[in-house]
CSV table of C-alpha atoms in Angstrom, one decimal:
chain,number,residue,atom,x,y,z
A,1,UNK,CA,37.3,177.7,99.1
A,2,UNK,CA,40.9,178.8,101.1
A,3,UNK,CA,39.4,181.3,102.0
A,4,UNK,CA,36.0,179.8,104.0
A,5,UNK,CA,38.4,177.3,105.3
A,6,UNK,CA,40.6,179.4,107.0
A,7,UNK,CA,37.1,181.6,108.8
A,8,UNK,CA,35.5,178.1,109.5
A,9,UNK,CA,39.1,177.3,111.3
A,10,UNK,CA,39.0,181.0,113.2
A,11,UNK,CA,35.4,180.8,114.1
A,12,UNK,CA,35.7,176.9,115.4
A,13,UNK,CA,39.0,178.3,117.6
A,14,UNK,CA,37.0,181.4,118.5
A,15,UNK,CA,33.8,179.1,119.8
A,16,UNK,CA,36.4,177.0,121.5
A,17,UNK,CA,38.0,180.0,123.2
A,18,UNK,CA,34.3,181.1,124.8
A,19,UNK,CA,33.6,177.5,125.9
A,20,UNK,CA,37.3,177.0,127.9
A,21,UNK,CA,37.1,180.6,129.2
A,22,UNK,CA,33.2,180.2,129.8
A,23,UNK,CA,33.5,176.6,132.3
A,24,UNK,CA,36.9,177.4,133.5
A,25,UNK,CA,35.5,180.6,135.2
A,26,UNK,CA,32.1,179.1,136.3
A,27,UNK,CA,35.0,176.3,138.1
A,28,UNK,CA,36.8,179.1,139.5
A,29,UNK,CA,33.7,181.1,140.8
A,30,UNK,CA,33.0,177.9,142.7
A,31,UNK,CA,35.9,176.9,144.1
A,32,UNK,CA,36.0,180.9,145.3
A,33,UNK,CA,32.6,179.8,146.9
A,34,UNK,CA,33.3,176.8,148.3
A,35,UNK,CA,36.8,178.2,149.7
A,36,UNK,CA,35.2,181.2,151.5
A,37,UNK,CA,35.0,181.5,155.3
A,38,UNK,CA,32.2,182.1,157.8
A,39,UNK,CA,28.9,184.2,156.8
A,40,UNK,CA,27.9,187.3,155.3
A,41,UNK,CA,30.8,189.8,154.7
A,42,UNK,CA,32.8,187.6,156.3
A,43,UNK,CA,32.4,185.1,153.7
A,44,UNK,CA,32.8,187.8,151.0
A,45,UNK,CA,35.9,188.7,152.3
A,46,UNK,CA,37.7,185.6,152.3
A,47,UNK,CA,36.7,185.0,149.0
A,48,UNK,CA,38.3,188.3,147.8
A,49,UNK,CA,41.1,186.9,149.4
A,50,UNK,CA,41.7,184.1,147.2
A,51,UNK,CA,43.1,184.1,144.0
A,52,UNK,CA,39.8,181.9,142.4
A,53,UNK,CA,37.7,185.2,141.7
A,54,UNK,CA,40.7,187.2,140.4
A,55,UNK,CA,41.0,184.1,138.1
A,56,UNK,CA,36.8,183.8,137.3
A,57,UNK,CA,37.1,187.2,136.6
A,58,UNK,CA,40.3,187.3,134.2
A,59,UNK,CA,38.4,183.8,132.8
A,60,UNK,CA,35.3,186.1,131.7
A,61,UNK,CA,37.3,189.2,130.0
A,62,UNK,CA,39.0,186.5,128.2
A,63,UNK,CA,35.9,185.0,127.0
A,64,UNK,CA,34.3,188.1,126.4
A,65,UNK,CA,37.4,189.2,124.3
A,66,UNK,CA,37.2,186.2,121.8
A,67,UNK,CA,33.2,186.3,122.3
């Protein structure tokens, strides 16, 4: 009985992990979006410059890691 316990406990912190990682990156790939300047490249550009989709993107490897 320990011993299911203890996976229950790892697999409820795992699932936790992925749903943090999962929103917090979705929040961060919108604020990138909404931050971003102008049109086309433009837009892209200032988006890259932005730490919000360095942070998405660290967000998602995280997730995938504990996924």
């Amino acid at each position: 009985m320990h011993r299911l316990r203890r996976r229950t406990l790892v697999s409820f912190i795992a699932w936790l992990t992925v749903m943090v990682f999962d929103t917090g990156g979705q929040l961060t790939f919108k604020a990138a979006a909404n931050h971003g300047g102008g049109e086309g490249m433009a837009h892209w550009r200032a988006m890259a410059r932005k730490p919000w989709l360095g942070l998405g993107l660290l967000s998602f490897v995280v997730e995938f890691v504990a996924w």
